[in-house]
PDB file of C-alpha atoms in Angstrom:
ATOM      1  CA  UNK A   1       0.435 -42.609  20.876  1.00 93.00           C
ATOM      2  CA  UNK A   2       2.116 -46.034  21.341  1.00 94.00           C
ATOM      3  CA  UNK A   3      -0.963 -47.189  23.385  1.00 94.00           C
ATOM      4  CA  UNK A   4      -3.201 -45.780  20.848  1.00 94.00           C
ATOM      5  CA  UNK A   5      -1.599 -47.667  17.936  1.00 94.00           C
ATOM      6  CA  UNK A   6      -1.415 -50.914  19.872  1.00 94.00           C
ATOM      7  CA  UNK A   7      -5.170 -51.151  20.199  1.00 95.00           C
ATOM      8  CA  UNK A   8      -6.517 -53.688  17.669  1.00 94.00           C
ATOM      9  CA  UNK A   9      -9.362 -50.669  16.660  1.00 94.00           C
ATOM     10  CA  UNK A  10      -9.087 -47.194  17.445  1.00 95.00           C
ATOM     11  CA  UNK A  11     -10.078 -45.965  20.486  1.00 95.00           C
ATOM     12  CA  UNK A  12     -11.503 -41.985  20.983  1.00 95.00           C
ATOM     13  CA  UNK A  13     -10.298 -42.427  24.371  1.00 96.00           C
ATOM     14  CA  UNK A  14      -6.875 -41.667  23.390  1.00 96.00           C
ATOM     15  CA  UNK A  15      -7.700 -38.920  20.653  1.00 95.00           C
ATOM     16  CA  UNK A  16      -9.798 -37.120  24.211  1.00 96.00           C
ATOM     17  CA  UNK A  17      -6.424 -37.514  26.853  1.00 96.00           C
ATOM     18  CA  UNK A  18      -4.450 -36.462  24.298  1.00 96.00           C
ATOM     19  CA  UNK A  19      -6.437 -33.489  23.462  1.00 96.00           C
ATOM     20  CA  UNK A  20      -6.925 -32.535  26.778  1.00 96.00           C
ATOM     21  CA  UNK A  21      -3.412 -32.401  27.486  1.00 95.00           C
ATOM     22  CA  UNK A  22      -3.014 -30.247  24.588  1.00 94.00           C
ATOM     23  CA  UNK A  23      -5.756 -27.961  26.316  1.00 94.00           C
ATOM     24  CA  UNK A  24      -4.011 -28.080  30.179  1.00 94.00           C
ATOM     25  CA  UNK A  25      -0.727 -26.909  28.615  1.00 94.00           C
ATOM     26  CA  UNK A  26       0.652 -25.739  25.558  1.00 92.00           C
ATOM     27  CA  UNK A  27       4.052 -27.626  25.377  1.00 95.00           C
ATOM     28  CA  UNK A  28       1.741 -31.235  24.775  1.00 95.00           C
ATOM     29  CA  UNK A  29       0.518 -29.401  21.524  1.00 93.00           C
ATOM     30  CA  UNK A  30       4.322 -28.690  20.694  1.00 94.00           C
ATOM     31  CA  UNK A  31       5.207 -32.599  21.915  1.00 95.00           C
ATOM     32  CA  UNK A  32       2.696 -33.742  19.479  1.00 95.00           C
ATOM     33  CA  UNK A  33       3.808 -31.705  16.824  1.00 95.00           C
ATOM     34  CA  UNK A  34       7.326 -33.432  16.956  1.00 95.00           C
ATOM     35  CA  UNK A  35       5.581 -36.625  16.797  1.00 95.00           C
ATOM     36  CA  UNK A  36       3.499 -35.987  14.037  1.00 95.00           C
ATOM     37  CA  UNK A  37       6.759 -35.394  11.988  1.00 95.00           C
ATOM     38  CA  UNK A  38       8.429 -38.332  13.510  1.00 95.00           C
ATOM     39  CA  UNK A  39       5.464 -40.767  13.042  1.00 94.00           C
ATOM     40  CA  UNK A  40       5.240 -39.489   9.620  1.00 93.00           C
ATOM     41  CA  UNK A  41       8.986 -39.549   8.901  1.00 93.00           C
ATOM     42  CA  UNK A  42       9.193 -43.281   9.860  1.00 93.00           C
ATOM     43  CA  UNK A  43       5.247 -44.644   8.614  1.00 93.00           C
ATOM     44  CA  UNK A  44       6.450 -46.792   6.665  1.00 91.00           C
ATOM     45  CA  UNK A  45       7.407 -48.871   9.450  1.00 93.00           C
ATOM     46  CA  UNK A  46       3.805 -48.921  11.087  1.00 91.00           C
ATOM     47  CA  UNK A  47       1.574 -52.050  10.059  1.00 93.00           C
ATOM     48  CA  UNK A  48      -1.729 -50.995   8.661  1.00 92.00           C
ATOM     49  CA  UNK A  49      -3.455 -51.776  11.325  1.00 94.00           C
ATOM     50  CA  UNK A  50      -1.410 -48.671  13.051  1.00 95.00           C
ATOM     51  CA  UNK A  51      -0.936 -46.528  10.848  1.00 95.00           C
ATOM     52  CA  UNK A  52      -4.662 -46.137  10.518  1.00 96.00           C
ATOM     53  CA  UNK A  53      -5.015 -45.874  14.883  1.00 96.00           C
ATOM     54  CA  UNK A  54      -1.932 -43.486  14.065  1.00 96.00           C
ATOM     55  CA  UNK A  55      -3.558 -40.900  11.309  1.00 96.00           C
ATOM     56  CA  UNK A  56      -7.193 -41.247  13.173  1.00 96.00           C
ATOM     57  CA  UNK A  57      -5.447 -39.924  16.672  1.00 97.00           C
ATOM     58  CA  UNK A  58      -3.843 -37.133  14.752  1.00 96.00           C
ATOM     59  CA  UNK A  59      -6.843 -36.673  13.050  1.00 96.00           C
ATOM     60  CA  UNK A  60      -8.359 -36.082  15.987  1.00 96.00           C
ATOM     61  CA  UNK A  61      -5.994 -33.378  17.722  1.00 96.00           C
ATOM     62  CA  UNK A  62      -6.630 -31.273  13.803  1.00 95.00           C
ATOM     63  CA  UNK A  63     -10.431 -31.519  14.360  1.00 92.00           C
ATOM     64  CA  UNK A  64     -10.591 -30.256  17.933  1.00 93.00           C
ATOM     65  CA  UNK A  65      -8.005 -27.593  17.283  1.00 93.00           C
ATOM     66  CA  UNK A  66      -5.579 -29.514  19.741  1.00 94.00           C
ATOM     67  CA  UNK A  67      -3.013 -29.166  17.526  1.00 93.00           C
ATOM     68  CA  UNK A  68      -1.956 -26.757  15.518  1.00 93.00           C
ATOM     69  CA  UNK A  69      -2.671 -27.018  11.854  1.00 93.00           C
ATOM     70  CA  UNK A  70       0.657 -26.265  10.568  1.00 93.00           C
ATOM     71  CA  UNK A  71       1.710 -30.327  11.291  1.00 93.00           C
ATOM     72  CA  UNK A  72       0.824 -30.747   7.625  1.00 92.00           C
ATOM     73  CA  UNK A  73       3.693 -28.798   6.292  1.00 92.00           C
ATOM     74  CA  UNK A  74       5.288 -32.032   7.274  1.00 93.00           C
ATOM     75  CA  UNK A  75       3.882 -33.544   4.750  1.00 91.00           C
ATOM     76  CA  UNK A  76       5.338 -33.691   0.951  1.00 90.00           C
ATOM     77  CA  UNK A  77       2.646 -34.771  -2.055  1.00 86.00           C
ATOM     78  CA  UNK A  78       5.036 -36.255  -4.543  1.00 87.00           C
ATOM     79  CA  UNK A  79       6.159 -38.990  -6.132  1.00 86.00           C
ATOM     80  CA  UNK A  80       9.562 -39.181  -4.977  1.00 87.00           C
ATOM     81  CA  UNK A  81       8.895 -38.422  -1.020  1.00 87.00           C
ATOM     82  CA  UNK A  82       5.929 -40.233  -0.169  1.00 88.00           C
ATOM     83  CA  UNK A  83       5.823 -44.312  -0.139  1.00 90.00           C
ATOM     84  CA  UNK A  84       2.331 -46.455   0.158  1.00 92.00           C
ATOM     85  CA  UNK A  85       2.154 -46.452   3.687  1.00 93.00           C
ATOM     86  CA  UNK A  86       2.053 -42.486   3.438  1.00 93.00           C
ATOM     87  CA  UNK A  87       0.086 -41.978   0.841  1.00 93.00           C
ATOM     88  CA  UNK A  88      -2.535 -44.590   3.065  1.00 94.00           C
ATOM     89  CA  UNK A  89      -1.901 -42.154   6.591  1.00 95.00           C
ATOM     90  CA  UNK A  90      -2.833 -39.276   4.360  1.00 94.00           C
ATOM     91  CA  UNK A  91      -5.766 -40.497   2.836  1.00 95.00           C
ATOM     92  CA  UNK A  92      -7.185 -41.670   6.225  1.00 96.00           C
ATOM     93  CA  UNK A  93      -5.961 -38.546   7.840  1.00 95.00           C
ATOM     94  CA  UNK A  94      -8.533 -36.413   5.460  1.00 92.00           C
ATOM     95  CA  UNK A  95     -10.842 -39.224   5.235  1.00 93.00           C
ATOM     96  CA  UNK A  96     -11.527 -38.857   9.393  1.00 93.00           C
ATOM     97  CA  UNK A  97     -11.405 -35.205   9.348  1.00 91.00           C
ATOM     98  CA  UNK A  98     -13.745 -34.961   5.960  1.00 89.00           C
ATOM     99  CA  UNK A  99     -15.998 -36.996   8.475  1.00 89.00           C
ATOM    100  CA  UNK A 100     -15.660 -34.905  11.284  1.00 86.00           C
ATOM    101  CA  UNK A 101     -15.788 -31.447  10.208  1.00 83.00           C
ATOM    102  CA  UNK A 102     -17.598 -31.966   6.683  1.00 80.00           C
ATOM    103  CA  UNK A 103     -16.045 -31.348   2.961  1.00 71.00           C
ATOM    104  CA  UNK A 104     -17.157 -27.347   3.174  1.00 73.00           C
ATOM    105  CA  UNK A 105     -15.253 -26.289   6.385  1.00 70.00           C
ATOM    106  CA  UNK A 106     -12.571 -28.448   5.534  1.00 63.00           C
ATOM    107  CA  UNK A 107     -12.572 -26.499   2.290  1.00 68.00           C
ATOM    108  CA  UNK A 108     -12.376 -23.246   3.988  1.00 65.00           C
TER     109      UNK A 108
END
């Protein structure tokens, strides 16, 4: 995930080796699913720059069933527990998987 963010773009590469780790053995899914809450515990630390490589990775491991979907129970839509830089990870979190799996099944 580190890599991933460092990148100056996001690569897929890194949303694919993480996903098939995830697919090899079911403890990566469970690794990634502490991250996610870490990463979004402590996103207002990230620079923009990686908190967007940060919520497209993620993004990734929801749309390809990597990861289990549950990670967003993490996340709190109020006033009082979400800052800018989460309200930004969430939006580009459903923007990329609006993109990836359309508004209907994303609906569903």
């Amino acid at each position: 995930i580190e890599c991933c963010n460092q990148e100056k773009t996001y690569l897929k590469f890194y949303g694919l080796l993480a996903e098939r780790f995830c697919r090899l053995n079911k403890v990566y899914a469970d690794y990634f699913d502490e991250d996610f809450a870490k990463y979004y515990a402590t996103i207002h630390r990230l620079e923009t720059n990686k908190l967007r490589n940060c919520a497209k990775f993620f993004a990734h491991l929801l749309h390809s069933d990597a990861m289990q979907w549950s990670v967003l129970e993490y996340i709190h839509l109020n006033e009082e527990e979400t800052t800018s830089s989460s309200r930004i990870f969430i939006k580009i979190l459903f923007q990329e998987l609006s993109e990836f799996l359309g508004l209907r099944k994303l609906k569903d």
